[in-house]
Tab-separated table of C-alpha atoms in Angstrom:
chain	number	residue	atom	x	y	z
A	1	MET	CA	7.298	38.936	7.491
A	2	GLN	CA	6.048	39.937	10.923
A	3	HIS	CA	2.784	38.391	11.996
A	4	GLY	CA	1.339	41.864	12.534
A	5	ASP	CA	1.526	42.423	8.775
A	6	ARG	CA	-1.563	40.275	8.371
A	7	ASN	CA	-3.643	43.274	9.492
A	8	THR	CA	-2.224	45.621	6.842
A	9	PRO	CA	-5.164	47.275	5.006
A	10	GLY	CA	-5.927	45.486	1.777
A	11	TYR	CA	-3.735	42.515	2.752
A	12	ARG	CA	-6.588	40.014	2.999
A	13	GLU	CA	-8.339	41.284	-0.101
A	14	GLY	CA	-5.089	41.079	-2.069
A	15	ILE	CA	-4.538	37.484	-1.052
A	16	MET	CA	-8.135	36.573	-1.824
A	17	SER	CA	-7.915	38.020	-5.311
A	18	ALA	CA	-4.537	36.360	-5.947
A	19	VAL	CA	-5.646	32.862	-5.026
A	20	SER	CA	-7.112	30.758	-7.792
A	21	LEU	CA	-10.046	28.608	-6.744
A	22	ARG	CA	-9.245	25.964	-9.367
A	23	ARG	CA	-9.659	22.478	-7.946
A	24	PRO	CA	-7.790	19.499	-9.383
A	25	SER	CA	-9.955	16.495	-10.030
A	26	ALA	CA	-9.462	12.856	-10.945
A	27	PRO	CA	-10.280	11.772	-14.502
A	28	LYS	CA	-13.773	10.415	-15.149
A	29	GLY	CA	-12.539	6.936	-15.906
A	30	PHE	CA	-9.036	5.550	-15.734
A	31	ALA	CA	-6.936	2.497	-14.831
A	32	LEU	CA	-4.607	1.875	-11.928
A	33	SER	CA	-1.805	-0.666	-12.258
A	34	VAL	CA	-1.422	-2.702	-9.053
A	35	HIS	CA	1.484	-5.048	-8.277
A	36	VAL	CA	1.005	-7.623	-5.481
A	37	VAL	CA	3.943	-9.477	-3.896
A	38	THR	CA	3.778	-12.427	-1.498
A	39	TRP	CA	6.872	-14.135	-0.133
A	40	ASN	CA	7.651	-16.397	2.807
A	41	VAL	CA	11.198	-15.189	3.500
A	42	ALA	CA	11.909	-17.887	6.137
A	43	SER	CA	13.664	-15.420	8.494
A	44	ALA	CA	16.175	-14.438	5.791
A	45	ALA	CA	17.638	-10.941	5.723
A	46	PRO	CA	17.053	-8.760	2.634
A	47	THR	CA	20.427	-9.363	1.021
A	48	VAL	CA	19.300	-9.543	-2.606
A	49	ASP	CA	18.391	-7.145	-5.395
A	50	LEU	CA	14.603	-6.882	-5.524
A	51	SER	CA	14.364	-5.130	-8.895
A	52	ASP	CA	12.888	-8.161	-10.658
A	53	LEU	CA	10.441	-8.822	-7.837
A	54	LEU	CA	9.191	-5.232	-8.060
A	55	GLN	CA	9.309	-5.237	-11.873
A	56	LEU	CA	11.507	-2.170	-11.884
A	57	ASN	CA	13.220	-3.270	-15.094
A	58	ASN	CA	9.944	-3.682	-16.980
A	59	GLN	CA	9.724	-0.573	-19.130
A	60	ASP	CA	6.200	-1.478	-20.280
A	61	LEU	CA	4.751	-1.207	-16.767
A	62	ASN	CA	3.655	2.075	-15.260
A	63	LEU	CA	2.676	0.951	-11.780
A	64	ASP	CA	0.539	3.024	-9.412
A	65	ILE	CA	0.296	0.842	-6.295
A	66	TYR	CA	2.481	-1.805	-4.654
A	67	ILE	CA	0.999	-4.239	-2.149
A	68	ILE	CA	3.669	-6.350	-0.445
A	69	GLY	CA	3.086	-9.206	1.999
A	70	LEU	CA	5.866	-11.135	3.735
A	71	GLN	CA	5.615	-14.156	5.993
A	72	GLU	CA	8.103	-15.638	8.475
A	73	MET	CA	10.104	-12.476	8.937
A	74	ASN	CA	12.614	-12.772	11.739
A	75	PHE	CA	10.441	-12.299	14.829
A	76	GLY	CA	12.769	-13.135	17.709
A	77	ILE	CA	12.332	-10.937	20.759
A	78	ILE	CA	15.448	-8.882	19.942
A	79	SER	CA	14.256	-8.358	16.384
A	80	LEU	CA	10.783	-7.284	17.526
A	81	LEU	CA	12.219	-4.782	20.030
A	82	SER	CA	14.555	-3.388	17.397
A	83	ASP	CA	11.786	-3.108	14.801
A	84	ALA	CA	9.562	-1.330	17.319
A	85	ALA	CA	12.157	1.454	17.571
A	86	PHE	CA	13.348	1.436	13.957
A	87	GLU	CA	12.091	0.403	10.562
A	88	ASP	CA	12.594	-3.308	9.964
A	89	PRO	CA	15.229	-4.086	7.291
A	90	TRP	CA	12.688	-5.337	4.729
A	91	SER	CA	10.493	-2.236	5.005
A	92	SER	CA	13.545	0.020	4.772
A	93	LEU	CA	14.767	-1.737	1.646
A	94	PHE	CA	11.385	-1.480	-0.082
A	95	MET	CA	11.173	2.225	0.787
A	96	ASP	CA	14.723	2.836	-0.416
A	97	MET	CA	13.918	1.235	-3.762
A	98	LEU	CA	10.465	2.741	-4.315
A	99	SER	CA	10.703	6.282	-2.939
A	100	PRO	CA	12.966	7.554	-5.754
A	101	LEU	CA	10.189	6.420	-8.135
A	102	ASN	CA	7.641	8.656	-6.332
A	103	PHE	CA	6.089	5.853	-4.272
A	104	VAL	CA	5.135	6.649	-0.675
A	105	LYS	CA	4.473	4.068	2.021
A	106	ILE	CA	0.885	4.801	3.033
A	107	SER	CA	0.230	1.893	5.412
A	108	GLN	CA	2.052	-0.830	7.303
A	109	VAL	CA	0.853	-3.508	9.704
A	110	ARG	CA	2.949	-6.222	11.311
A	111	MET	CA	2.108	-9.213	13.499
A	112	GLN	CA	5.243	-11.117	14.507
A	113	GLY	CA	6.477	-12.688	11.246
A	114	LEU	CA	3.674	-11.239	9.084
A	115	LEU	CA	4.210	-7.882	7.387
A	116	LEU	CA	1.887	-5.996	5.035
A	117	LEU	CA	3.037	-2.853	3.213
A	118	VAL	CA	1.058	-0.591	0.863
A	119	PHE	CA	2.788	1.948	-1.385
A	120	ALA	CA	1.165	4.415	-3.788
A	121	LYS	CA	2.438	7.129	-6.085
A	122	TYR	CA	2.141	10.440	-4.303
A	123	GLN	CA	-0.443	11.902	-6.712
A	124	HIS	CA	-2.947	9.243	-5.558
A	125	LEU	CA	-2.590	10.032	-1.846
A	126	PRO	CA	-5.567	12.446	-1.541
A	127	TYR	CA	-7.839	9.739	-2.968
A	128	ILE	CA	-6.745	6.949	-0.589
A	129	GLN	CA	-8.083	6.886	2.951
A	130	ILE	CA	-6.816	4.275	5.409
A	131	ILE	CA	-9.928	3.110	7.278
A	132	SER	CA	-8.272	0.618	9.603
A	133	THR	CA	-5.457	-1.863	10.106
A	134	LYS	CA	-5.954	-5.092	11.997
A	135	SER	CA	-4.128	-8.254	13.079
A	136	THR	CA	-5.865	-11.613	13.610
A	137	PRO	CA	-3.722	-14.245	15.374
A	138	THR	CA	-4.828	-17.853	14.868
A	139	GLY	CA	-1.800	-19.722	16.228
A	140	LEU	CA	-1.915	-21.453	19.636
A	141	TYR	CA	-5.713	-21.370	19.979
A	142	GLY	CA	-5.929	-17.847	18.605
A	143	TYR	CA	-3.434	-16.227	20.976
A	144	TRP	CA	-0.167	-16.488	19.055
A	145	GLY	CA	0.561	-14.478	15.926
A	146	ASN	CA	2.914	-16.891	14.188
A	147	LYS	CA	-0.144	-17.823	12.113
A	148	GLY	CA	-3.125	-15.681	11.125
A	149	GLY	CA	-3.708	-12.607	9.014
A	150	VAL	CA	-3.012	-8.873	8.861
A	151	ASN	CA	-5.404	-6.500	7.113
A	152	VAL	CA	-5.500	-2.985	5.705
A	153	CYS	CA	-8.933	-1.587	4.854
A	154	LEU	CA	-8.931	1.534	2.697
A	155	LYS	CA	-11.076	3.655	0.417
A	156	LEU	CA	-9.567	3.975	-3.031
A	157	TYR	CA	-11.160	6.766	-5.074
A	158	GLY	CA	-14.325	6.129	-3.034
A	159	TYR	CA	-14.311	2.308	-3.311
A	160	TYR	CA	-13.815	0.011	-0.330
A	161	VAL	CA	-10.787	-2.259	-0.699
A	162	SER	CA	-9.626	-4.803	1.877
A	163	ILE	CA	-6.130	-6.275	1.681
A	164	ILE	CA	-5.209	-9.419	3.628
A	165	ASN	CA	-1.817	-11.082	4.042
A	166	CYS	CA	-2.044	-14.469	5.760
A	167	HIS	CA	-0.035	-17.452	6.966
A	168	LEU	CA	-2.163	-20.572	7.424
A	169	PRO	CA	-1.262	-23.848	9.222
A	170	PRO	CA	1.236	-26.156	7.475
A	171	HIS	CA	1.310	-29.906	6.641
A	172	MET	CA	-0.811	-32.060	4.362
A	173	TYR	CA	-3.148	-33.287	7.108
A	174	ASN	CA	-4.125	-29.800	8.336
A	175	ASN	CA	-6.339	-28.892	5.385
A	176	ASP	CA	-9.517	-28.583	7.477
A	177	GLN	CA	-7.675	-26.364	9.925
A	178	ARG	CA	-6.473	-24.155	7.073
A	179	LEU	CA	-10.037	-23.677	5.864
A	180	GLU	CA	-11.184	-22.962	9.412
A	181	HIS	CA	-8.500	-20.275	9.838
A	182	PHE	CA	-9.448	-18.786	6.484
A	183	ASP	CA	-13.025	-18.357	7.750
A	184	ARG	CA	-11.863	-17.097	11.145
A	185	ILE	CA	-9.721	-14.333	9.614
A	186	LEU	CA	-12.596	-13.252	7.380
A	187	GLU	CA	-15.091	-13.206	10.268
A	188	SER	CA	-12.733	-11.157	12.450
A	189	LEU	CA	-12.612	-8.281	9.986
A	190	THR	CA	-15.407	-6.161	11.388
A	191	PHE	CA	-15.290	-2.373	11.499
A	192	GLU	CA	-17.073	-1.297	14.668
A	193	GLY	CA	-16.979	2.439	15.200
A	194	TYR	CA	-16.601	3.092	11.467
A	195	ASP	CA	-19.292	3.776	8.914
A	196	VAL	CA	-17.979	0.879	6.831
A	197	PRO	CA	-19.943	-1.965	5.237
A	198	ASN	CA	-19.316	-5.621	6.009
A	199	ILE	CA	-16.143	-6.881	4.364
A	200	LEU	CA	-18.171	-9.080	2.003
A	201	ASP	CA	-19.765	-5.884	0.704
A	202	HIS	CA	-16.415	-4.279	-0.041
A	203	ASP	CA	-15.794	-3.592	-3.692
A	204	LEU	CA	-12.583	-5.616	-3.699
A	205	ILE	CA	-10.819	-8.080	-1.401
A	206	LEU	CA	-7.207	-8.949	-2.218
A	207	TRP	CA	-6.133	-12.004	-0.207
A	208	PHE	CA	-2.693	-13.538	-0.484
A	209	GLY	CA	0.079	-15.170	1.507
A	210	ASP	CA	1.528	-18.530	2.472
A	211	MET	CA	-1.744	-20.448	2.504
A	212	ASN	CA	0.068	-23.793	2.837
A	213	PHE	CA	-2.356	-25.778	0.643
A	214	ARG	CA	-0.779	-29.005	-0.622
A	215	ILE	CA	-1.103	-31.457	-3.531
A	216	GLU	CA	-3.143	-34.535	-2.605
A	217	ASP	CA	-3.013	-38.194	-3.808
A	218	PHE	CA	0.035	-38.068	-6.038
A	219	GLY	CA	3.349	-39.345	-4.738
A	220	LEU	CA	6.627	-37.435	-4.618
A	221	LEU	CA	8.137	-38.986	-7.758
A	222	PHE	CA	5.027	-38.321	-9.866
A	223	VAL	CA	4.885	-34.695	-8.679
A	224	GLN	CA	8.566	-34.145	-9.427
A	225	GLU	CA	8.263	-35.723	-12.877
A	226	SER	CA	5.195	-33.609	-13.680
A	227	ILE	CA	7.068	-30.461	-12.669
A	228	THR	CA	10.039	-31.436	-14.842
A	229	ARG	CA	7.717	-31.915	-17.836
A	230	LYS	CA	5.679	-28.813	-16.907
A	231	TYR	CA	2.477	-30.880	-16.638
A	232	TYR	CA	0.961	-28.501	-14.109
A	233	LYS	CA	-2.713	-29.056	-14.922
A	234	GLU	CA	-2.798	-32.572	-13.441
A	235	LEU	CA	-1.195	-31.312	-10.233
A	236	TRP	CA	-3.455	-28.248	-10.052
A	237	GLU	CA	-6.555	-30.467	-10.090
A	238	LYS	CA	-5.278	-32.174	-6.921
A	239	ASP	CA	-4.420	-28.907	-5.213
A	240	GLN	CA	-6.307	-28.641	-1.899
A	241	LEU	CA	-7.445	-25.062	-2.519
A	242	PHE	CA	-8.705	-25.981	-5.996
A	243	ILE	CA	-10.679	-28.888	-4.494
A	244	ALA	CA	-12.023	-26.819	-1.577
A	245	LYS	CA	-13.432	-24.174	-3.912
A	246	LYS	CA	-15.678	-26.794	-5.513
A	247	ASN	CA	-17.408	-27.408	-2.183
A	248	ASP	CA	-17.453	-23.959	-0.566
A	249	GLN	CA	-19.604	-21.209	-2.096
A	250	LEU	CA	-17.797	-18.319	-0.380
A	251	LEU	CA	-14.356	-19.660	-1.213
A	252	ARG	CA	-15.498	-20.160	-4.805
A	253	GLU	CA	-16.097	-16.412	-5.078
A	254	PHE	CA	-12.355	-15.833	-4.636
A	255	GLN	CA	-10.687	-15.992	-8.021
A	256	GLU	CA	-7.133	-16.897	-8.941
A	257	GLY	CA	-5.097	-16.900	-12.106
A	258	PRO	CA	-3.930	-20.214	-13.612
A	259	LEU	CA	-0.927	-21.830	-11.947
A	260	LEU	CA	1.392	-21.847	-14.934
A	261	PHE	CA	4.537	-21.755	-12.814
A	262	PRO	CA	6.229	-24.526	-10.768
A	263	PRO	CA	5.152	-25.147	-7.164
A	264	THR	CA	6.820	-22.551	-4.970
A	265	TYR	CA	7.608	-24.783	-1.960
A	266	LYS	CA	9.810	-26.484	-0.745
A	267	PHE	CA	13.300	-25.669	-2.057
A	268	ASP	CA	16.772	-26.173	-0.696
A	269	ARG	CA	18.036	-22.725	0.217
A	270	HIS	CA	20.290	-21.013	-2.304
A	271	SER	CA	19.217	-23.362	-5.083
A	272	ASN	CA	16.355	-24.260	-7.412
A	273	ASN	CA	16.319	-27.860	-6.191
A	274	TYR	CA	13.305	-29.169	-4.352
A	275	ASP	CA	13.824	-30.598	-0.864
A	276	THR	CA	16.737	-33.059	-0.788
A	277	SER	CA	16.737	-33.494	2.987
A	278	GLU	CA	15.753	-36.741	4.665
A	279	LYS	CA	12.147	-35.544	4.947
A	280	LYS	CA	11.900	-34.893	1.177
A	281	ARG	CA	8.755	-32.799	1.424
A	282	LYS	CA	6.470	-32.887	-1.583
A	283	PRO	CA	6.415	-29.647	-3.638
A	284	ALA	CA	3.262	-27.548	-3.411
A	285	TRP	CA	1.761	-24.213	-4.440
A	286	THR	CA	1.659	-22.786	-0.936
A	287	ASP	CA	2.031	-19.139	-1.983
A	288	ARG	CA	-1.096	-17.733	-3.611
A	289	ILE	CA	-2.851	-14.522	-4.654
A	290	LEU	CA	-6.678	-14.448	-4.672
A	291	TRP	CA	-9.227	-11.715	-5.234
A	292	ARG	CA	-12.956	-11.237	-4.836
A	293	LEU	CA	-15.261	-8.506	-6.140
A	294	LYS	CA	-18.520	-7.546	-4.473
A	295	ARG	CA	-20.621	-8.838	-7.353
A	296	GLN	CA	-19.379	-11.232	-9.948
A	297	PRO	CA	-21.449	-11.792	-13.076
A	298	SER	CA	-20.449	-14.683	-15.291
A	299	GLN	CA	-17.472	-13.766	-17.428
A	300	ALA	CA	-16.116	-15.304	-20.590
A	301	SER	CA	-12.567	-14.812	-19.322
A	302	PRO	CA	-11.590	-16.192	-15.885
A	303	LEU	CA	-9.008	-13.414	-15.556
A	304	ALA	CA	-11.469	-10.489	-15.611
A	305	SER	CA	-14.272	-9.613	-13.214
A	306	SER	CA	-16.628	-6.662	-13.084
A	307	VAL	CA	-19.818	-5.420	-11.522
A	308	PRO	CA	-22.839	-5.212	-13.888
A	309	THR	CA	-22.347	-1.530	-14.685
A	310	SER	CA	-18.674	-2.134	-15.561
A	311	TYR	CA	-17.506	0.828	-13.498
A	312	PHE	CA	-15.043	-1.331	-11.561
A	313	LEU	CA	-13.047	-3.800	-13.635
A	314	LEU	CA	-10.147	-5.889	-12.328
A	315	THR	CA	-7.979	-7.710	-14.846
A	316	LEU	CA	-5.072	-9.987	-14.013
A	317	LYS	CA	-2.197	-9.211	-16.360
A	318	ASN	CA	0.509	-11.461	-14.956
A	319	TYR	CA	0.719	-14.204	-12.284
A	320	VAL	CA	4.203	-15.645	-11.865
A	321	SER	CA	6.794	-16.993	-9.467
A	322	HIS	CA	10.335	-15.668	-9.343
A	323	MET	CA	12.760	-18.576	-9.431
A	324	ALA	CA	15.887	-16.395	-9.198
A	325	TYR	CA	15.311	-15.698	-5.490
A	326	SER	CA	16.745	-18.492	-3.356
A	327	ILE	CA	17.393	-17.058	0.122
A	328	SER	CA	14.247	-18.858	1.349
A	329	ASP	CA	12.740	-22.316	0.907
A	330	HIS	CA	9.836	-20.529	-0.804
A	331	LYS	CA	9.864	-18.686	-4.121
A	332	PRO	CA	8.084	-15.307	-4.181
A	333	VAL	CA	4.915	-14.932	-6.231
A	334	THR	CA	3.638	-11.742	-7.833
A	335	GLY	CA	0.398	-10.723	-9.502
A	336	THR	CA	0.027	-7.600	-11.630
A	337	PHE	CA	-3.476	-6.209	-12.131
A	338	ASP	CA	-5.187	-3.441	-14.056
A	339	LEU	CA	-7.954	-1.843	-12.003
A	340	GLU	CA	-10.257	0.238	-14.194
A	341	LEU	CA	-12.769	2.443	-12.389
A	342	ASN	CA	-14.922	5.511	-12.560
A	343	PRO	CA	-13.913	7.484	-9.437
A	344	LEU	CA	-16.598	7.978	-6.820
A	345	MET	CA	-14.299	10.616	-5.347
A	346	SER	CA	-13.095	12.978	-8.043
A	347	VAL	CA	-12.093	16.055	-6.014
A	348	PRO	CA	-9.672	15.972	-3.043
A	349	LEU	CA	-10.997	17.165	0.313
A	350	ILE	CA	-8.141	19.668	0.495
A	351	THR	CA	-6.616	21.500	-2.472
A	352	MET	CA	-3.131	22.858	-1.823
A	353	MET	CA	-2.088	25.867	-3.892
A	354	PRO	CA	1.701	26.187	-3.891
A	355	GLU	CA	1.554	28.514	-6.893
A	356	HIS	CA	0.504	31.171	-4.381
A	357	LEU	CA	3.261	30.597	-1.841
A	358	TRP	CA	4.519	33.758	-0.217
A	359	THR	CA	7.949	33.474	1.371
A	360	MET	CA	9.269	36.227	3.607
A	361	GLU	CA	12.120	35.845	6.095
A	362	ASN	CA	11.490	32.525	7.846
A	363	ASP	CA	7.770	32.155	7.140
A	364	MET	CA	6.081	30.566	4.163
A	365	LEU	CA	2.404	31.317	3.649
A	366	ILE	CA	0.404	28.323	2.389
A	367	SER	CA	-3.038	28.732	0.821
A	368	TYR	CA	-5.542	25.896	0.515
A	369	THR	CA	-9.248	25.295	0.047
A	370	SER	CA	-11.457	22.596	1.536
A	371	THR	CA	-14.680	20.966	0.416
A	372	PRO	CA	-17.848	21.680	2.448
A	373	GLU	CA	-17.975	18.097	3.748
A	374	PHE	CA	-14.438	18.116	5.150
A	375	LEU	CA	-14.327	18.116	8.970
A	376	SER	CA	-11.069	19.553	10.230
A	377	SER	CA	-9.451	18.693	13.550
A	378	SER	CA	-7.152	20.644	15.857
A	379	TRP	CA	-4.678	17.799	15.304
A	380	ASP	CA	-4.519	18.248	11.515
A	381	TRP	CA	-1.105	19.205	10.201
A	382	ILE	CA	0.643	20.185	6.985
A	383	GLY	CA	4.023	18.685	6.140
A	384	LEU	CA	6.696	19.971	3.770
A	385	TYR	CA	8.562	17.209	1.920
A	386	LYS	CA	11.615	17.069	-0.309
A	387	VAL	CA	11.077	15.300	-3.616
A	388	ILE	CA	14.432	14.372	-5.122
A	389	GLN	CA	15.294	11.365	-7.210
A	390	GLN	CA	18.077	10.061	-5.003
A	391	VAL	CA	15.948	9.923	-1.849
A	392	GLY	CA	12.313	10.787	-2.451
A	393	MET	CA	9.487	10.880	0.071
A	394	ARG	CA	9.559	7.529	1.905
A	395	HIS	CA	6.483	7.828	4.116
A	396	ILE	CA	4.150	10.434	5.558
A	397	ASN	CA	6.403	11.200	8.555
A	398	ASP	CA	9.372	11.852	6.280
A	399	TYR	CA	8.832	15.635	6.316
A	400	VAL	CA	11.498	18.329	6.547
A	401	ALA	CA	9.104	20.678	8.346
A	402	TYR	CA	5.510	20.620	9.545
A	403	VAL	CA	2.968	22.894	11.165
A	404	TRP	CA	-0.198	22.303	13.184
A	405	VAL	CA	-2.971	23.829	11.129
A	406	GLY	CA	-5.028	25.059	14.079
A	407	ASP	CA	-2.102	26.791	15.776
A	408	ASN	CA	-0.897	28.669	12.701
A	409	GLN	CA	-4.099	29.450	10.846
A	410	VAL	CA	-4.623	32.969	9.534
A	411	SER	CA	-8.022	33.751	11.023
A	412	TYR	CA	-10.285	35.090	8.354
A	413	GLY	CA	-12.995	33.785	6.041
A	414	ASN	CA	-13.576	30.170	5.192
A	415	ASN	CA	-12.013	29.559	1.778
A	416	PRO	CA	-9.221	29.897	0.968
A	417	ASN	CA	-7.542	29.101	4.276
A	418	GLN	CA	-3.983	30.139	5.009
A	419	VAL	CA	-1.304	28.798	7.298
A	420	TYR	CA	2.217	29.919	8.130
A	421	ILE	CA	5.034	27.375	8.244
A	422	ASN	CA	8.488	28.235	9.527
A	423	ILE	CA	11.254	27.199	7.135
A	424	SER	CA	14.255	28.758	8.874
A	425	ALA	CA	16.001	25.379	9.119
A	426	ILE	CA	15.676	24.742	5.370
A	427	PRO	CA	18.547	26.193	3.330
A	428	ASP	CA	17.951	27.905	0.015
A	429	THR	CA	17.997	25.053	-2.460
A	430	GLU	CA	16.996	24.108	-5.960
A	431	ASP	CA	15.288	20.936	-4.699
A	432	GLN	CA	11.622	20.373	-5.359
A	433	PHE	CA	9.130	20.118	-2.519
A	434	LEU	CA	5.606	18.904	-1.845
A	435	LEU	CA	2.993	19.966	0.680
A	436	CYS	CA	0.682	17.367	2.231
A	437	TYR	CA	-2.328	18.018	4.446
A	438	TYR	CA	-2.817	15.189	6.975
A	439	SER	CA	-6.290	14.693	8.484
A	440	ASN	CA	-6.275	13.286	12.002
A	441	ASN	CA	-9.945	12.269	11.697
A	442	LEU	CA	-9.309	10.255	8.527
A	443	HIS	CA	-5.756	9.111	9.413
A	444	SER	CA	-4.787	9.927	5.847
A	445	VAL	CA	-3.389	12.560	3.533
A	446	VAL	CA	-6.370	14.452	2.113
A	447	GLY	CA	-4.552	17.070	0.083
A	448	ILE	CA	-1.254	17.220	-1.764
A	449	SER	CA	0.330	19.923	-3.853
A	450	GLN	CA	2.094	19.727	-7.160
A	451	PRO	CA	5.906	19.707	-6.857
A	452	PHE	CA	7.371	23.202	-6.524
A	453	LYS	CA	10.558	25.040	-5.634
A	454	ILE	CA	10.718	27.296	-2.595
A	455	PRO	CA	11.337	30.883	-3.699
A	456	ILE	CA	14.621	32.388	-2.585
A	457	ARG	CA	13.875	34.091	0.702
A	458	SER	CA	14.133	37.863	1.048
A	459	PHE	CA	15.483	39.114	4.352
A	460	LEU	CA	14.498	42.537	5.622
A	461	ARG	CA	17.309	44.961	6.440
A	462	GLU	CA	16.955	47.509	9.227
A	463	ASP	CA	16.923	50.376	6.722
A	464	THR	CA	14.214	48.784	4.571
A	465	LEU	CA	11.286	51.197	4.358
A	466	TYR	CA	8.947	49.044	2.363
A	467	GLU	CA	7.670	45.521	2.388
A	468	PRO	CA	9.192	43.370	-0.401
A	469	GLU	CA	6.931	41.999	-3.057
A	470	PRO	CA	6.012	38.315	-2.576
A	471	GLN	CA	8.043	35.925	-4.690
A	472	ILE	CA	6.145	33.214	-6.499
């Protein structure tokens, strides 16, 4: 189609009448299934099958979001330079495993050995806005990032959620320093320049990582014997984090599931044997997953929390360690949650309408509508993505084609808007595709289409005397 065809009489009116103004919306109340992973990988390479860690073999789970935090990734200077140019091996492996299941990496933040990844199923993308990412180093007087925390702050269906992956100081005698770093990370998470409440007013804080809290008083032999007999309660009561929560009001607001699994540190590599070296370090639950809601009324069950109106309910379904993984001296820990909510955001800011795609020659005409409150930018763009089981959409930059909205806008009216995207490099295929609208102001996808197939293109011959009908 030649661009001059836009001025054909009746062209605009025909498009306007053809476009449905239906707007998809989120359900009034529903649950999201969230899987949290924390693992100190001790500089190991990802050489193992992560299916169990990600619960891919659990047919009863229908997960919506993955939140993955690693500590002690290989952060030598060569590794950091390589990872700056390419995806690090751990991130690549997680994307390879999750993208065929329709999970898209929506955020990543790394500080030396700390890595935080957030994945969501693509249908949730228009309802997740990444507010900010931040790193807080606490090592070497606050200048070195071997210890500290990394944070992703987002809005999830209108609710503020902060996610923190941390690595706190080691050793039994550094408990006060651990608590100090905990406070320092929390205090550093301010959001200047954003219309965002204080982190303590966020609807949910998920905080996890290698917190390095140890078991006090008991000797090595008693701890080992208790683990063998699975007498975890006695050890839990001497856990430094458990003790600290009794004396600190803010820390007490962070909840945790019961520790019904063996201490996750310290193991001989490639075994399930606790430290047999000369140092013989005492086992401890160093790897933890905590959460805090904005308001916490008294609850009969310690595993459920909600605000008084019960519009935001978080329930811990499973809190376990994974003993089969032995490439590190730590065992990974996972927590699976149900997050029930009434969406504060029920309509996406942008509604893509692929059912009205017009494809002529090398141009595809995309129609979309926007809400009155959406502020567009000249740097907004629309990406075209393949959605196939073998590969999937790995992350937002994994497009096969894109177009700057401002440069290719059809200039008429307000809603619906229309944009041309050139697809000459895309062969005719039976693959399914998605369209995503990326907002530069919000640093997030604000509109996503349903999967569709690109109509077979019609090419005009020189002797063609009429314009072909659009194919839908």
